[in-house]
Protein backbone atom coordinates (compact mmCIF):
# COMPACT_ATOMS: atom_id res chain seq x y z
CA MET A 1 138.40 105.70 84.69
CA SER A 2 140.86 102.90 84.03
CA SER A 3 141.65 102.52 80.33
CA GLN A 4 142.24 98.76 80.57
CA VAL A 5 139.00 97.88 82.43
CA ARG A 6 136.08 97.09 80.11
CA LEU A 7 132.42 96.82 81.14
CA ARG A 8 130.20 95.19 78.52
CA LEU A 9 126.51 94.39 78.17
CA LEU A 10 125.74 91.45 75.87
CA PRO A 11 124.29 90.95 73.36
CA SER A 12 123.81 94.73 73.23
CA ALA A 13 123.66 97.81 75.45
CA ARG A 14 120.34 98.61 73.73
CA CYS A 15 117.53 96.11 74.29
CA LEU A 16 113.88 95.75 75.18
CA PHE A 17 112.85 96.40 78.80
CA ASP A 18 111.97 92.74 79.41
CA GLN A 19 115.17 91.30 77.90
CA PRO A 20 118.05 90.14 80.12
CA VAL A 21 121.58 91.34 79.46
CA GLN A 22 124.85 89.63 80.32
CA VAL A 23 127.04 91.96 82.38
CA LYS A 24 130.76 91.28 81.97
CA VAL A 25 133.90 93.02 83.25
CA GLU A 26 137.40 92.46 81.86
CA GLY A 27 140.84 93.92 82.54
CA LEU A 28 140.80 93.78 86.34
CA ARG A 29 143.68 92.45 88.43
CA SER A 30 143.58 88.77 89.27
CA ARG A 31 141.08 88.21 92.14
CA GLN A 32 140.44 91.96 92.43
CA VAL A 33 137.36 92.90 94.49
CA VAL A 34 135.20 95.68 93.01
CA THR A 35 131.80 97.27 93.52
CA MET A 36 129.29 97.07 90.66
CA ARG A 37 126.63 99.76 90.59
CA ALA A 38 123.43 100.51 88.67
CA ARG A 39 121.63 103.85 88.67
CA SER A 40 118.49 105.19 86.99
CA THR A 41 116.11 108.14 87.33
CA ASP A 42 112.36 107.59 87.02
CA GLU A 43 109.79 109.85 85.35
CA LYS A 44 109.24 111.78 88.59
CA GLY A 45 112.95 112.58 88.89
CA VAL A 46 113.59 110.10 91.72
CA VAL A 47 117.00 108.38 91.57
CA PHE A 48 117.10 104.61 92.12
CA SER A 49 120.33 102.70 92.60
CA SER A 50 121.85 99.36 93.60
CA SER A 51 125.31 98.01 94.31
CA ALA A 52 126.97 94.63 94.73
CA THR A 53 130.50 93.45 95.53
CA TYR A 54 132.19 91.00 93.17
CA ARG A 55 135.57 89.26 93.05
CA ALA A 56 137.27 88.82 89.66
CA ASP A 57 138.55 85.42 88.61
CA GLY A 58 142.22 84.59 88.08
CA SER A 59 142.25 86.32 84.69
CA GLY A 60 140.66 89.53 85.99
CA LYS A 61 137.15 88.85 84.65
CA ILE A 62 133.68 89.04 86.19
CA ASP A 63 130.57 87.56 84.57
CA LEU A 64 127.26 88.14 86.38
CA LEU A 65 125.84 85.02 84.73
CA ARG A 66 128.43 82.99 86.62
CA ASP A 67 129.79 84.93 89.57
CA PRO A 68 128.06 85.55 92.92
CA SER A 69 127.65 88.90 94.59
CA LEU A 70 129.48 88.76 97.91
CA SER A 71 127.54 91.62 99.55
CA GLY A 72 125.43 94.66 98.74
CA SER A 73 121.86 94.95 97.44
CA TYR A 74 121.72 91.16 96.99
CA VAL A 75 124.03 88.15 97.40
CA GLY A 76 124.55 85.09 95.24
CA VAL A 77 124.38 84.56 91.49
CA GLU A 78 121.74 86.96 90.19
CA PRO A 79 122.49 87.98 86.56
CA MET A 80 119.89 90.79 86.61
CA GLY A 81 120.12 91.59 90.31
CA LEU A 82 121.50 95.08 89.74
CA LEU A 83 118.24 95.96 87.96
CA TRP A 84 115.54 94.47 90.17
CA SER A 85 117.29 95.48 93.42
CA MET A 86 117.46 99.20 92.57
CA LYS A 87 115.74 101.39 95.14
CA ALA A 88 115.51 105.04 96.10
CA ASP A 89 117.27 106.56 99.11
CA ALA A 90 113.89 107.57 100.54
CA LEU A 91 111.38 104.99 101.76
CA HIS A 92 108.14 104.00 100.00
CA LYS A 93 109.11 104.99 96.45
CA TYR A 94 107.68 103.25 93.38
CA PHE A 95 109.74 103.43 90.17
CA PHE A 96 107.52 105.35 87.73
CA LYS A 97 108.25 104.27 84.16
CA ASP A 98 105.05 104.38 82.17
CA ASN A 99 105.73 106.45 79.04
CA ALA A 100 106.36 103.86 76.32
CA LEU A 101 108.18 106.30 74.03
CA GLN A 102 111.03 106.94 76.45
CA PRO A 103 113.50 104.13 77.25
CA HIS A 104 114.41 103.00 80.75
CA VAL A 105 118.01 104.28 80.95
CA VAL A 106 120.34 102.53 83.41
CA LYS A 107 123.99 103.40 84.01
CA PHE A 108 126.10 100.41 85.02
CA SER A 109 129.51 101.11 86.53
CA VAL A 110 132.50 99.40 88.16
CA HIS A 111 134.29 101.01 91.12
CA GLU A 112 137.25 100.24 93.30
CA GLU A 113 136.00 98.48 96.41
CA GLY A 114 134.64 101.01 98.89
CA ARG A 115 135.54 103.95 96.63
CA GLU A 116 132.50 105.28 94.79
CA ASP A 117 134.62 108.18 93.52
CA ARG A 118 137.06 105.75 91.83
CA MET A 119 135.11 104.61 88.78
CA LEU A 120 136.95 102.07 86.61
CA ALA A 121 134.40 101.71 83.78
CA GLU A 122 130.84 102.68 82.87
CA VAL A 123 128.25 101.74 80.25
CA THR A 124 124.69 102.95 79.57
CA ASN A 125 121.88 100.43 79.08
CA GLU A 126 118.90 101.67 77.05
CA ARG A 127 115.92 99.43 77.82
CA LEU A 128 113.16 100.13 75.29
CA LEU A 129 109.47 99.73 76.08
CA ILE A 130 108.36 99.93 72.46
CA GLY A 131 110.01 97.89 69.72
CA ASN A 132 110.74 98.75 66.10
CA GLY A 133 107.60 99.19 64.03
CA VAL A 134 105.12 99.03 66.93
CA SER A 135 102.60 101.87 66.63
CA ARG A 136 101.32 103.80 69.63
CA VAL A 137 98.03 105.67 69.19
CA PRO A 138 96.10 107.43 72.00
CA VAL A 139 92.40 106.66 71.57
CA LYS A 140 89.28 108.24 73.03
CA GLY A 141 85.93 106.50 72.83
CA ARG A 142 82.59 107.79 73.97
CA ASN A 143 83.15 106.48 77.50
CA PHE A 144 86.76 105.33 77.66
CA GLN A 145 90.23 106.54 76.86
CA GLY A 146 93.43 104.59 76.45
CA VAL A 147 96.44 103.89 74.28
CA LEU A 148 96.44 101.36 71.43
CA PHE A 149 99.63 99.46 70.57
CA THR A 150 99.80 97.56 67.27
CA PRO A 151 102.68 95.34 66.09
CA PRO A 152 104.26 95.87 62.65
CA GLY A 153 103.02 93.74 59.76
CA ASP A 154 99.59 92.81 58.46
CA GLY A 155 98.70 90.25 61.12
CA PRO A 156 96.35 88.73 61.98
CA PHE A 157 97.19 89.39 65.63
CA PRO A 158 95.43 88.37 68.86
CA ALA A 159 93.89 91.25 70.82
CA VAL A 160 94.38 92.01 74.52
CA LEU A 161 92.78 94.62 76.78
CA ASP A 162 95.23 95.72 79.49
CA LEU A 163 93.39 96.95 82.58
CA SER A 164 95.65 98.83 85.00
CA THR A 165 94.43 100.64 88.11
CA PHE A 166 95.84 103.95 86.84
CA ALA A 167 97.08 104.91 83.37
CA SER A 168 100.23 102.96 82.46
CA GLU A 169 101.71 101.94 79.12
CA LYS A 170 104.55 99.67 80.27
CA ARG A 171 102.93 96.22 80.17
CA ALA A 172 100.80 96.99 77.11
CA SER A 173 103.68 98.21 74.96
CA LEU A 174 105.91 95.29 75.94
CA LEU A 175 103.11 92.81 75.17
CA SER A 176 102.59 94.41 71.77
CA ASN A 177 106.28 93.79 71.01
CA LYS A 178 105.41 90.08 71.31
CA GLY A 179 102.80 90.20 68.55
CA PHE A 180 99.58 91.32 70.27
CA VAL A 181 97.30 94.27 69.50
CA VAL A 182 96.97 95.76 73.00
CA LEU A 183 94.67 98.49 74.28
CA ALA A 184 95.77 99.93 77.63
CA VAL A 185 92.82 101.33 79.61
CA PRO A 186 92.96 102.53 83.24
CA VAL A 187 90.25 101.65 85.74
CA TYR A 188 90.49 105.17 87.15
CA SER A 189 90.65 108.14 84.81
CA ASP A 190 89.50 110.41 87.66
CA HIS A 191 90.56 110.59 91.32
CA PRO A 192 89.11 107.52 93.09
CA ASP A 193 87.36 109.73 95.66
CA ASN A 194 85.27 111.21 92.84
CA VAL A 195 84.17 107.81 91.50
CA LYS A 196 80.80 106.76 92.90
CA GLN A 197 80.16 103.74 90.66
CA THR A 198 81.91 101.61 88.05
CA ASN A 199 80.16 101.29 84.70
CA LEU A 200 80.95 98.01 82.99
CA ASP A 201 79.52 99.44 79.76
CA HIS A 202 82.55 101.73 79.48
CA PHE A 203 84.92 98.76 79.47
CA LYS A 204 82.65 96.81 77.11
CA GLU A 205 83.07 99.71 74.69
CA ALA A 206 86.84 99.17 74.89
CA VAL A 207 86.38 95.44 74.17
CA ASP A 208 84.20 96.24 71.14
CA PHE A 209 86.73 98.80 69.90
CA LEU A 210 89.52 96.22 70.08
CA GLN A 211 87.51 93.62 68.15
CA GLN A 212 86.93 96.11 65.34
CA GLN A 213 90.64 96.79 64.73
CA PRO A 214 91.65 95.75 61.19
CA LYS A 215 94.73 93.77 62.24
CA VAL A 216 92.92 91.78 64.94
CA GLY A 217 92.37 88.16 63.97
CA SER A 218 91.36 86.49 67.23
CA LYS A 219 87.67 85.63 67.49
CA GLY A 220 87.58 87.21 70.93
CA VAL A 221 89.82 89.33 73.12
CA GLY A 222 92.06 88.58 76.04
CA ILE A 223 92.24 90.66 79.21
CA VAL A 224 95.23 91.14 81.49
CA SER A 225 94.45 92.76 84.82
CA GLN A 226 95.96 93.42 88.20
CA SER A 227 94.71 94.73 91.54
CA LYS A 228 91.54 96.81 91.07
CA GLY A 229 91.52 95.84 87.39
CA GLY A 230 91.01 92.20 88.42
CA GLU A 231 87.37 92.58 89.39
CA ILE A 232 86.63 94.52 86.18
CA ALA A 233 88.25 91.74 84.16
CA LEU A 234 86.19 89.06 85.95
CA SER A 235 83.02 91.08 85.37
CA LEU A 236 83.74 91.52 81.66
CA ALA A 237 84.36 87.78 81.36
CA ALA A 238 81.08 87.04 83.15
CA PHE A 239 78.78 89.57 81.44
CA VAL A 240 80.28 90.63 78.09
CA PRO A 241 80.42 88.32 75.04
CA GLY A 242 83.73 87.94 73.23
CA VAL A 243 86.09 87.70 76.23
CA GLU A 244 88.02 84.52 75.51
CA ALA A 245 90.98 84.59 77.92
CA THR A 246 91.36 86.47 81.22
CA VAL A 247 94.54 86.85 83.24
CA TRP A 248 93.67 87.87 86.82
CA ILE A 249 96.69 88.98 88.88
CA ASN A 250 96.37 89.76 92.60
CA GLY A 251 92.85 91.12 92.40
CA CYS A 252 89.65 90.54 94.34
CA SER A 253 87.00 87.91 93.61
CA ALA A 254 84.33 90.47 94.48
CA VAL A 255 83.44 94.02 93.49
CA SER A 256 85.05 96.50 95.87
CA LEU A 257 84.64 100.11 97.07
CA VAL A 258 81.85 101.24 94.67
CA PRO A 259 78.91 99.39 93.06
CA LEU A 260 79.15 97.89 89.58
CA TYR A 261 76.58 99.05 87.03
CA TYR A 262 75.76 97.55 83.64
CA GLU A 263 73.14 98.71 81.16
CA ASN A 264 71.93 101.45 83.53
CA GLN A 265 71.33 99.28 86.57
CA GLN A 266 73.35 98.12 89.54
CA ILE A 267 74.33 94.48 89.10
CA ILE A 268 76.74 93.94 92.02
CA PRO A 269 77.00 95.80 95.36
CA PRO A 270 80.51 96.47 96.70
CA LEU A 271 82.63 95.34 99.58
CA LEU A 272 83.53 98.45 101.58
CA PHE A 273 86.90 99.42 103.02
CA ASP A 274 87.33 100.15 106.74
CA THR A 275 90.44 102.23 107.46
CA ASN A 276 90.15 101.31 111.17
CA LYS A 277 91.21 97.76 110.30
CA MET A 278 94.51 98.80 108.76
CA ILE A 279 97.69 97.86 110.64
CA HIS A 280 100.13 100.75 110.89
CA THR A 281 103.86 99.95 111.05
CA GLU A 282 106.88 101.88 112.32
CA SER A 283 108.10 102.43 108.75
CA GLY A 284 105.10 104.70 108.09
CA ALA A 285 103.49 102.20 105.73
CA SER A 286 100.28 100.32 106.58
CA ILE A 287 99.09 96.78 106.01
CA ILE A 288 95.68 97.07 104.35
CA LYS A 289 95.02 93.33 103.99
CA TYR A 290 92.21 93.34 106.55
CA GLY A 291 90.58 96.65 105.60
CA LEU A 292 88.34 95.38 102.81
CA GLY A 293 85.23 93.43 103.73
CA ASN A 294 85.87 89.67 103.64
CA PRO A 295 84.73 88.39 100.23
CA LEU A 296 84.40 84.89 101.70
CA ALA A 297 81.92 85.89 104.42
CA GLU A 298 78.35 84.70 103.90
CA LYS A 299 76.97 88.23 104.27
CA ASN A 300 79.15 89.43 101.40
CA LYS A 301 78.41 86.71 98.85
CA GLY A 302 76.25 89.13 96.84
CA SER A 303 79.40 91.10 96.02
CA LEU A 304 81.14 88.13 94.36
CA VAL A 305 81.45 88.24 90.58
CA PRO A 306 79.47 85.34 89.01
CA ILE A 307 82.44 84.01 87.05
CA GLU A 308 80.63 80.74 86.36
CA GLN A 309 78.78 82.65 83.64
CA ALA A 310 82.03 83.19 81.70
CA LYS A 311 82.47 81.38 78.39
CA GLY A 312 86.23 81.98 78.16
CA ARG A 313 89.31 80.74 80.00
CA PHE A 314 90.91 82.07 83.20
CA LEU A 315 94.50 82.24 84.43
CA PHE A 316 94.39 83.06 88.14
CA VAL A 317 97.69 84.40 89.56
CA ALA A 318 98.24 84.71 93.31
CA ALA A 319 101.28 86.26 95.00
CA GLU A 320 101.21 84.48 98.33
CA ASP A 321 102.98 87.24 100.27
CA ASP A 322 100.63 89.98 99.03
CA LEU A 323 99.78 92.28 101.95
CA SER A 324 96.98 94.20 100.21
CA LEU A 325 94.39 91.39 100.30
CA ASP A 326 94.17 87.67 101.00
CA ILE A 327 94.81 86.87 97.34
CA LYS A 328 95.25 83.15 97.90
CA ALA A 329 91.84 82.89 99.61
CA CYS A 330 90.19 84.84 96.79
CA MET A 331 91.71 82.52 94.19
CA ASP A 332 90.76 79.39 96.12
CA GLN A 333 87.19 80.66 96.40
CA MET A 334 86.97 81.27 92.62
CA VAL A 335 88.36 77.81 91.87
CA GLU A 336 85.82 76.20 94.20
CA ARG A 337 83.01 78.23 92.65
CA LEU A 338 83.92 77.15 89.13
CA LYS A 339 84.32 73.50 90.18
CA HIS A 340 80.93 73.63 91.93
CA HIS A 341 79.38 74.66 88.60
CA GLY A 342 81.17 71.86 86.74
CA LYS A 343 83.66 74.22 85.08
CA GLU A 344 87.23 73.35 84.15
CA ASN A 345 87.98 76.57 82.24
CA PHE A 346 90.79 77.77 84.50
CA GLU A 347 94.38 77.30 85.56
CA THR A 348 96.19 78.69 88.56
CA VAL A 349 99.71 79.77 89.45
CA ARG A 350 100.95 80.69 92.92
CA TYR A 351 104.11 82.57 93.78
CA PRO A 352 105.43 82.12 97.35
CA GLY A 353 107.47 85.15 98.40
CA ALA A 354 105.99 87.47 95.77
CA GLY A 355 104.18 90.69 96.66
CA HIS A 356 101.31 92.65 95.18
CA LEU A 357 102.97 94.77 92.49
CA MET A 358 103.86 92.18 89.86
CA GLU A 359 105.28 93.91 86.78
CA PRO A 360 107.14 92.98 83.60
CA PRO A 361 110.58 91.47 84.35
CA TYR A 362 113.53 93.46 85.69
CA SER A 363 111.48 96.32 87.11
CA PRO A 364 112.85 97.69 90.40
CA TYR A 365 111.07 95.77 93.16
CA CYS A 366 108.68 97.93 95.21
CA PRO A 367 107.86 96.70 98.75
CA SER A 368 105.86 99.80 99.75
CA SER A 369 104.52 103.00 98.21
CA PHE A 370 101.63 105.44 98.20
CA SER A 371 98.32 103.88 97.11
CA GLY A 372 96.31 106.28 94.99
CA VAL A 373 93.16 104.21 95.58
CA ILE A 374 92.97 104.60 99.37
CA SER A 375 95.42 107.54 99.77
CA TYR A 376 97.74 105.82 102.25
CA VAL A 377 101.32 104.56 102.07
CA VAL A 378 100.94 100.78 102.08
CA LEU A 379 103.09 97.66 102.35
CA TRP A 380 102.73 95.51 99.21
CA GLY A 381 104.61 92.49 100.58
CA GLY A 382 107.09 90.15 98.99
CA GLU A 383 110.80 89.34 99.18
CA ALA A 384 112.85 90.96 96.43
CA ARG A 385 114.58 87.88 94.97
CA ALA A 386 111.47 85.66 94.95
CA HIS A 387 109.35 88.51 93.61
CA ALA A 388 111.78 89.18 90.74
CA ALA A 389 111.86 85.48 89.79
CA ALA A 390 108.04 85.35 89.85
CA GLU A 391 107.83 88.30 87.44
CA VAL A 392 110.08 86.53 84.93
CA HIS A 393 108.01 83.32 85.11
CA LEU A 394 104.65 85.10 84.93
CA TRP A 395 105.65 87.18 81.91
CA SER A 396 106.34 84.02 79.92
CA LYS A 397 103.28 82.19 81.32
CA MET A 398 100.93 85.03 80.40
CA GLN A 399 102.08 85.14 76.78
CA GLU A 400 101.77 81.37 76.47
CA PHE A 401 98.23 81.52 77.90
CA PHE A 402 97.10 84.18 75.42
CA ARG A 403 98.70 82.44 72.44
CA THR A 404 96.97 79.19 73.39
CA HIS A 405 93.48 80.64 73.90
CA LEU A 406 93.39 83.53 71.41
CA SER A 407 93.79 81.64 68.17
CA CYS A 408 93.99 83.73 65.00
CA ASP A 409 92.49 82.90 61.63
CA ALA A 410 93.84 84.84 58.67
CA ALA A 411 90.39 84.72 57.12
CA GLN A 412 88.97 86.64 60.08
CA THR A 413 90.99 89.80 59.57
CA LYS A 414 88.94 92.74 58.47
CA PRO A 415 89.59 94.51 55.20
CA LYS A 416 91.53 97.71 55.66
CA LEU A 417 89.42 100.83 55.39
């Protein structure tokens, strides 16, 4: 390594996962061209990496806030491009980073142009999922299991139920850093093939558990959901009291795959999935957008969730390049349904160029991976740059939505036991 070349991350090389860093290089030759690299290993041991070519200014400095990448994993001015453009050498890999207690570790480095073996400087970025003082407690109810994240301090704090398709702590822990009590609960705690029905009562138990937490001050709970979690979130909002604010991201407006039960009886029949309607591509990944029964078809209207029954607010989020389902059509249908019933309890946001897997900011973009729900490698859609920008915007929008509609009253906090 060159002793005079310095690679710095500002304001610090240690930060929260969703915080941007300013990447700066000093000590290069005037107008020197170098390759910047980022590298990280996920929880399954898969290595993800990115690279971009930059030209130093007249004083031998590079600043990713200011300077464009000339070639590589992305081009143009993208201050966090080295993070969101990381990908594995093999196709169809999703970056697994779900354990909140372990940081996302990224090695940034500067190399002579075209010479990966000639490293000029290196720095390690520790991106924490859980902030100082946030508590993480695994919980097991009678019919649900999850992980509870609670911010430091006495509160009162608003409460949010995070519904992910499979167990994941990333979004919940990061949201708790922002001052929310968050309970992360997966839709599937068993293999999807073994699940013959969804019991809404199990998720109602999670809502009740959240409301009983001593630091919770909101009069109701919020729900953030994505994909399969979306229909569960809509159903909770429609049937369960106390759901005040629901964020629905790239889900379905109907119940899918298995019937929905509540209080020991079936309340909504499902749309079924037909694997013969998938479109297989040369990459080995399939487009599943047309496999699920059309929720807008007249014959399927019994599978739609009656969201007009909801007392709380909705934020509907549609990635317009999602290849898993016609998300835009689902959202438009829900908006029309609410308007038809004289409801104005919703807002919408659309992201052109974004794909299905919308995550907290600066996650490596995933265009395709194995779907544990249908057991196929699938294309999720999206264009990396637009998708990354959408994730940054949505993360801020979601927090604003919850703060607006989950008001806290200090008098509502429960006495500590």
